[in-house]
């Protein structure tokens, strides 16, 4: 029986059930990765994400070669061409079984179903594992057998299911004799340098160890303060599967013999964030229309959003005149990453202060994020816009100045990202306009909208939709 692994968003060896299962025979499995650059483009892949994937592919190819596996990387522009390409690969190499880790958004599910149909005509099995999640969709259900629409009960049940699983031993493989790595083809897409994020499985294991060993205890307090290094910054690695969620939670085991219960507050809250990651992937699986750009609360799709391209561009460029919003947007466009608190503040601002369709912001984020992940991004946007399942109630409109005072009290984060405000005293940093007017030079933009007016406008618009 000749086995193969088809890598996608699972660019690792450790704790990868597809790799582990393909590695059981007497000869090394084959491995393939398809670069679907046209589909990636239509899915708004950011140039920094392309670069990050490319660098991690390179590391994976070398790591696999050391263990006796050749990873072939083929350019296959569209998902629709994958079934034929995989069939040819299997025929040429006499492969009987291909192992994958499932992906849950609609295009990915369709690609895999089409591939399965084509391969089965040749009696080749496509075996799907759930290595991208701790708990597979369907393993967590309500008493009525339905999927969960609310996060809190999902999280409760998810932890129960998690407690029944054994993660104490990692899935590891026995190496074969090393082979020579084939190298990667020329990347067909634009890349933006991602070297601030070290690539490769070993590097990310070090990052995880550093976070869990030194910072997770403070996570509860520090995670909402964007000026601090209070979160794990593992999202890009989890999104591309350079680290598996199994490896991430195993690191928490040592903190409690009753894992996943009995954890101290920092570790417990961090586990809850991993549960959010899974919640949004389960939703993608059960509600395919989310992948078609629809809101979970369908009635909100009749909202008359403002077609104000100028306002949208000012938001994109970090020139709204609201310091905390501008700082967040500038962090995103220059580094490809934005702190979670800022993702919430900037998303709220676009939707509720500017009344711009959340889908525009969702696409812009994807076009810039190194950790762009469709389920998490879509979930985050629907939550912030109050159109999703279990979303923030629509009448909760963030006041950007109050958010700024609360989460960036000294203005350290703002000063880091908004050059024009570097000299502003802390007293004025959250709303610097009157102070700036008294200075000899001022190159910071005026506020583009009055928050009080915008809040009322949003509430009126939303109420009309809610009341039919
Ligand atoms: P930590 O705080 O250390 O959390 C650990 C891990 O849990 C993260 O790496 C991530 O995998 C997961 N996680 C944390 N919060 C969430 C959440 N709310 N939803 C889903 N998973 C979560 N996350 C992405 O990975 N990709 C995205 O494209 C993305 N887009 C977002 C868009 C919006 C509007 C919002 C509000 C949130 C978005 N998030 C996204 C979630 C969250 O902001 C990031 O996961 C987090 O900031 C990453 O930093 P970290 O790795 O330090 O997270």
XYZ file of C-alpha atoms in Angstrom, residues 18-446:
429
model
C -2.312 12.911 8.287
C 1.472 12.523 8.523
C 1.256 10.043 11.376
C -1.260 7.820 9.575
C 0.610 7.898 6.268
C 3.812 6.890 8.013
C 2.767 3.462 9.225
C 4.118 1.350 6.337
C 7.602 0.010 5.527
C 8.454 2.704 3.023
C 8.311 6.474 3.424
C 5.120 8.133 2.206
C 5.113 10.675 -0.597
C 4.076 14.257 0.002
C 2.521 16.955 -2.158
C 1.517 20.607 -1.759
C -0.453 22.553 -4.391
C 0.140 26.282 -4.766
C -3.309 27.446 -5.960
C -2.246 31.017 -6.597
C -5.325 32.173 -8.504
C -7.654 30.847 -5.832
C -5.436 32.264 -3.085
C -5.703 35.625 -4.808
C -9.470 35.409 -5.033
C -9.476 34.505 -1.338
C -7.607 37.764 -0.612
C -4.371 36.228 0.615
C -2.095 38.992 1.892
C 1.399 39.230 0.329
C 2.878 38.848 3.830
C 0.879 35.670 4.344
C 2.123 34.324 0.978
C 5.700 34.997 2.087
C 5.089 33.373 5.470
C 3.609 30.264 3.859
C 6.482 30.092 1.387
C 9.138 30.279 4.107
C 7.353 27.664 6.187
C 6.950 25.402 3.150
C 10.674 25.653 2.626
C 11.334 24.614 6.250
C 8.800 21.797 6.038
C 10.374 20.486 2.840
C 13.779 20.361 4.525
C 12.432 18.809 7.747
C 10.613 16.136 5.737
C 13.690 15.408 3.599
C 15.681 14.734 6.774
C 13.075 12.156 7.698
C 13.132 10.506 4.293
C 10.119 12.198 2.672
C 10.250 14.203 -0.538
C 7.746 17.053 -0.571
C 6.756 17.997 -4.106
C 5.355 21.512 -4.543
C 3.278 22.020 -7.700
C 1.756 25.195 -9.115
C -1.910 24.434 -9.785
C -3.593 27.824 -10.198
C -7.156 26.978 -9.145
C -8.824 24.694 -6.634
C -10.896 23.290 -9.515
C -7.697 21.891 -11.090
C -6.578 20.095 -7.935
C -8.552 16.849 -8.403
C -6.931 16.201 -11.805
C -3.470 17.190 -10.582
C -3.698 14.909 -7.554
C -4.952 12.019 -9.666
C -1.959 12.410 -12.024
C 0.416 12.533 -9.058
C -1.119 9.354 -7.617
C -1.033 7.545 -10.970
C 2.602 8.462 -11.627
C 3.668 7.325 -8.184
C 1.273 4.393 -7.749
C -0.290 5.916 -4.646
C -3.217 4.019 -3.086
C -4.125 6.305 -0.209
C -3.897 10.056 0.325
C -4.132 11.529 3.821
C -5.371 15.046 4.535
C -6.455 17.213 7.451
C -9.934 18.594 6.815
C -10.592 22.267 6.122
C -14.102 23.562 6.766
C -14.879 26.591 4.600
C -17.103 26.021 1.567
C -14.585 26.246 -1.299
C -12.199 23.933 0.550
C -14.975 21.427 1.267
C -16.050 21.493 -2.388
C -12.453 21.018 -3.557
C -12.071 18.000 -1.292
C -15.401 16.464 -2.307
C -14.502 16.833 -6.009
C -11.058 15.347 -5.350
C -12.545 12.424 -3.486
C -14.910 11.717 -6.400
C -12.082 11.803 -8.978
C -9.714 9.658 -6.910
C -12.336 7.062 -6.065
C -12.799 6.401 -9.806
C -9.210 5.166 -9.706
C -9.764 3.250 -6.450
C -7.570 5.710 -4.571
C -8.751 6.533 -1.058
C -8.792 10.075 0.301
C -8.635 9.772 4.078
C -9.609 12.839 6.045
C -8.365 13.567 9.575
C -9.166 16.478 11.882
C -5.666 17.660 12.733
C -6.499 21.357 12.483
C -8.822 21.205 15.479
C -8.870 19.641 18.928
C -12.516 18.673 18.624
C -14.005 17.879 15.222
C -17.278 19.450 14.020
C -20.103 17.195 15.159
C -18.287 16.009 18.283
C -19.799 18.927 20.189
C -23.596 19.010 19.958
C -26.527 20.359 21.944
C -28.922 17.939 23.666
C -31.131 18.242 20.584
C -28.224 17.115 18.403
C -27.803 20.539 16.833
C -24.617 22.583 16.525
C -24.075 25.343 19.112
C -24.991 28.902 18.141
C -23.772 30.420 21.398
C -20.152 30.376 22.453
C -20.549 29.908 26.236
C -22.396 26.559 26.108
C -20.158 25.487 23.208
C -17.086 26.177 25.319
C -18.512 24.242 28.269
C -19.294 21.171 26.170
C -16.081 21.507 24.151
C -14.054 21.273 27.340
C -15.920 18.158 28.406
C -15.135 16.507 25.078
C -11.533 17.703 25.385
C -11.230 16.121 28.832
C -12.069 12.742 27.308
C -9.185 12.964 24.837
C -5.618 11.954 25.530
C -2.980 14.459 24.513
C -0.207 13.429 26.837
C 1.829 11.805 24.043
C 2.549 13.702 20.821
C 2.023 12.017 17.445
C 5.577 11.458 16.232
C 7.059 9.488 13.356
C 10.019 7.171 12.978
C 12.411 8.657 10.424
C 13.619 6.883 7.260
C 16.988 7.625 5.613
C 17.285 11.276 4.587
C 16.677 12.328 0.983
C 17.615 15.488 -0.892
C 15.093 18.272 -0.743
C 13.639 19.177 -4.171
C 13.420 22.925 -3.589
C 10.457 25.182 -4.247
C 9.310 26.594 -7.579
C 9.321 30.349 -8.229
C 6.513 31.944 -6.210
C 3.899 33.239 -8.669
C 2.458 35.834 -6.261
C 3.718 39.100 -4.807
C 5.381 38.609 -1.412
C 5.897 41.037 1.447
C 8.777 40.305 3.808
C 7.569 38.312 6.824
C 10.993 37.709 8.386
C 9.941 39.302 11.693
C 8.093 36.016 12.187
C 10.568 33.177 12.434
C 9.629 30.239 10.233
C 9.589 26.495 10.869
C 8.257 24.046 13.368
C 11.220 24.163 15.754
C 11.036 27.953 15.985
C 7.362 27.977 16.825
C 7.799 25.290 19.472
C 10.296 27.665 21.081
C 7.760 30.501 20.923
C 5.097 28.331 22.510
C 7.485 27.234 25.261
C 8.435 30.839 25.941
C 4.795 31.949 26.182
C 3.554 29.075 28.313
C 6.703 29.041 30.446
C 6.903 32.767 31.190
C 3.848 34.733 30.107
C 0.659 32.697 30.287
C 0.191 33.443 34.006
C -0.150 37.135 33.192
C -2.319 36.568 30.121
C -5.576 37.392 31.911
C -4.357 40.901 32.833
C -2.049 41.663 29.925
C -3.978 40.342 26.935
C -6.111 43.458 26.527
C -3.255 45.957 26.652
C -1.902 46.460 23.132
C 1.276 48.213 24.292
C 2.328 45.048 26.120
C 3.587 41.796 24.755
C 0.753 40.034 26.544
C -0.534 37.507 23.999
C 1.110 34.477 22.416
C 1.417 35.827 18.835
C 0.923 32.282 17.617
C -2.051 33.019 15.347
C -0.140 32.921 12.039
C 1.402 29.566 12.982
C -1.943 28.113 14.062
C -3.616 29.430 10.894
C -1.099 27.659 8.638
C -0.767 24.663 10.927
C 2.938 25.197 11.583
C 1.893 24.279 15.092
C -1.098 22.099 15.869
C -3.654 22.989 18.540
C -2.838 19.602 20.124
C 0.735 20.740 20.751
C -0.502 24.068 22.100
C -2.825 22.492 24.669
C -0.369 19.792 25.686
C 1.798 22.596 26.997
C -1.050 23.498 29.393
C -1.454 19.963 30.789
C 1.251 20.380 33.368
C -0.679 23.230 35.001
C -3.572 21.064 36.127
C -4.020 17.338 36.715
C -7.708 17.814 35.857
C -6.937 19.467 32.515
C -8.822 21.146 30.846
C -10.373 22.025 34.203
C -8.633 23.455 37.254
C -6.346 25.834 35.336
C -5.243 29.167 36.809
C -6.927 32.196 35.247
C -4.261 33.020 32.624
C -4.032 29.516 31.173
C -7.795 29.078 31.421
C -8.488 32.261 29.457
C -5.918 31.298 26.836
C -7.644 27.929 26.398
C -10.905 29.835 25.916
C -9.308 31.732 23.022
C -8.422 28.414 21.409
C -12.065 27.440 21.909
C -13.157 30.570 19.990
C -10.890 29.450 17.156
C -12.663 26.088 17.081
C -16.145 27.600 17.519
C -15.769 29.653 14.318
C -14.481 26.653 12.355
C -17.435 24.546 13.524
C -19.779 27.336 12.431
C -18.166 27.409 8.972
C -18.738 23.701 8.709
C -22.410 23.787 9.743
C -23.429 27.088 8.097
C -22.022 27.082 4.549
C -23.734 30.385 3.694
C -21.200 32.137 5.945
C -18.633 31.299 3.275
C -20.814 33.086 0.717
C -20.571 36.437 2.473
C -23.939 36.199 4.251
C -24.506 37.369 7.792
C -25.545 34.765 10.335
C -28.457 37.059 11.321
C -29.907 37.176 7.816
C -32.225 40.133 8.529
C -29.166 42.353 8.935
C -28.304 41.807 5.276
C -30.974 44.402 4.393
C -29.090 47.207 6.200
C -28.464 50.156 3.881
C -24.722 50.623 4.356
C -23.189 53.916 3.253
C -21.317 53.787 -0.053
C -18.623 56.183 1.097
C -15.355 55.177 -0.491
C -13.521 58.195 0.865
C -14.473 57.260 4.438
C -13.416 53.666 3.821
C -10.030 54.767 2.458
C -9.405 57.014 5.457
C -10.084 54.060 7.735
C -7.779 51.793 5.660
C -4.981 54.365 5.777
C -5.299 55.079 9.509
C -6.437 58.691 8.971
C -9.746 58.805 10.821
C -8.662 61.382 13.402
C -9.349 58.865 16.189
C -5.847 58.076 17.521
C -6.517 54.557 18.756
C -8.216 53.554 15.483
C -5.415 55.044 13.406
C -2.766 53.324 15.517
C -4.440 49.952 14.983
C -4.798 50.372 11.233
C -1.192 51.491 10.883
C 0.030 48.519 12.896
C -1.913 46.265 10.532
C -0.703 47.776 7.281
C 2.921 47.997 8.335
C 3.351 44.674 10.173
C 0.550 42.390 8.912
C -0.631 41.791 12.478
C -2.937 43.678 14.816
C -3.660 43.191 18.493
C -7.052 41.588 19.200
C -8.375 44.597 21.158
C -7.543 46.779 18.179
C -9.182 44.393 15.742
C -12.365 44.846 17.762
C -12.027 48.636 18.061
C -11.224 49.251 14.380
C -13.939 46.857 13.181
C -16.504 48.502 15.443
C -15.474 51.904 14.183
C -15.815 51.009 10.514
C -19.215 49.427 10.935
C -20.813 51.489 13.693
C -19.214 54.918 13.360
C -18.816 54.965 9.578
C -21.747 52.669 8.690
C -19.623 50.877 6.097
C -20.468 47.262 5.223
C -18.497 44.879 7.483
C -17.607 42.741 4.435
C -15.359 45.531 3.126
C -13.412 45.545 6.378
C -13.283 41.767 6.435
C -11.690 41.727 2.959
C -9.229 44.506 3.857
C -8.093 42.602 6.925
C -7.550 39.439 4.875
C -5.558 41.427 2.303
C -3.119 42.499 5.047
C -3.089 39.925 7.839
C -0.253 37.441 8.169
C -2.613 35.264 10.218
C -5.600 35.767 7.880
C -7.873 32.817 8.502
C -11.311 32.906 6.916
C -13.310 31.400 9.824
C -11.627 33.536 12.523
C -11.728 36.709 10.455
C -15.309 36.241 9.341
C -16.311 35.333 12.905
C -14.490 38.367 14.333
C -16.122 40.715 11.841
C -19.621 39.310 12.265
C -19.196 39.514 16.040
C -17.964 43.111 15.937
C -20.690 44.188 13.496
C -23.407 42.544 15.638
C -24.596 40.463 12.679
C -23.158 37.079 13.683
C -24.145 34.274 15.960
C -23.535 35.228 19.577
C -22.383 38.633 18.398
C -21.912 41.654 20.604
C -25.433 43.213 21.054
C -25.989 45.879 18.400
C -26.681 48.599 20.967
C -23.173 48.110 22.382
C -21.285 50.643 20.328
C -17.658 51.047 21.381
C -16.678 54.604 22.222
C -13.185 54.760 20.663
C -11.927 57.403 23.073
C -13.061 55.460 26.142
C -11.565 52.268 24.716
C -8.328 54.153 24.244
C -8.320 55.504 27.819
C -9.042 52.063 29.222
C -6.700 49.876 27.184
C -3.861 52.259 26.289
C -3.915 54.510 29.372
C -0.487 56.091 28.816
C -0.885 56.344 25.051
C 2.213 54.213 24.531
C 0.614 52.157 21.761
C -0.740 55.244 20.005
C 2.631 56.997 20.068
C 4.330 53.908 18.680
C 2.179 53.848 15.553
C 1.047 57.442 14.962
C 4.118 59.588 14.372
C 2.125 62.823 14.310
C 1.150 62.264 17.958
C 4.556 61.428 19.393
C 4.843 64.689 21.334
C 1.282 64.833 22.645
C 1.120 64.749 26.478
C -0.671 61.764 27.995
C -3.505 63.966 29.217
C -4.504 64.749 25.603
C -3.325 61.658 23.736
C -6.739 59.991 23.434
C -8.359 63.121 21.976
C -5.546 65.476 20.986
C -7.347 67.908 18.658
C -7.707 70.963 20.898
C -4.119 70.607 22.152
C -2.813 70.219 18.588
C -4.593 73.397 17.458
C -2.470 75.359 19.883
C 0.812 74.033 18.506
C 2.827 75.794 15.802
C 2.606 72.772 13.529
C 0.021 70.045 13.383
C -0.110 67.418 10.671
C -2.613 65.040 12.302
C -5.999 64.677 10.615
C -9.277 66.085 11.947
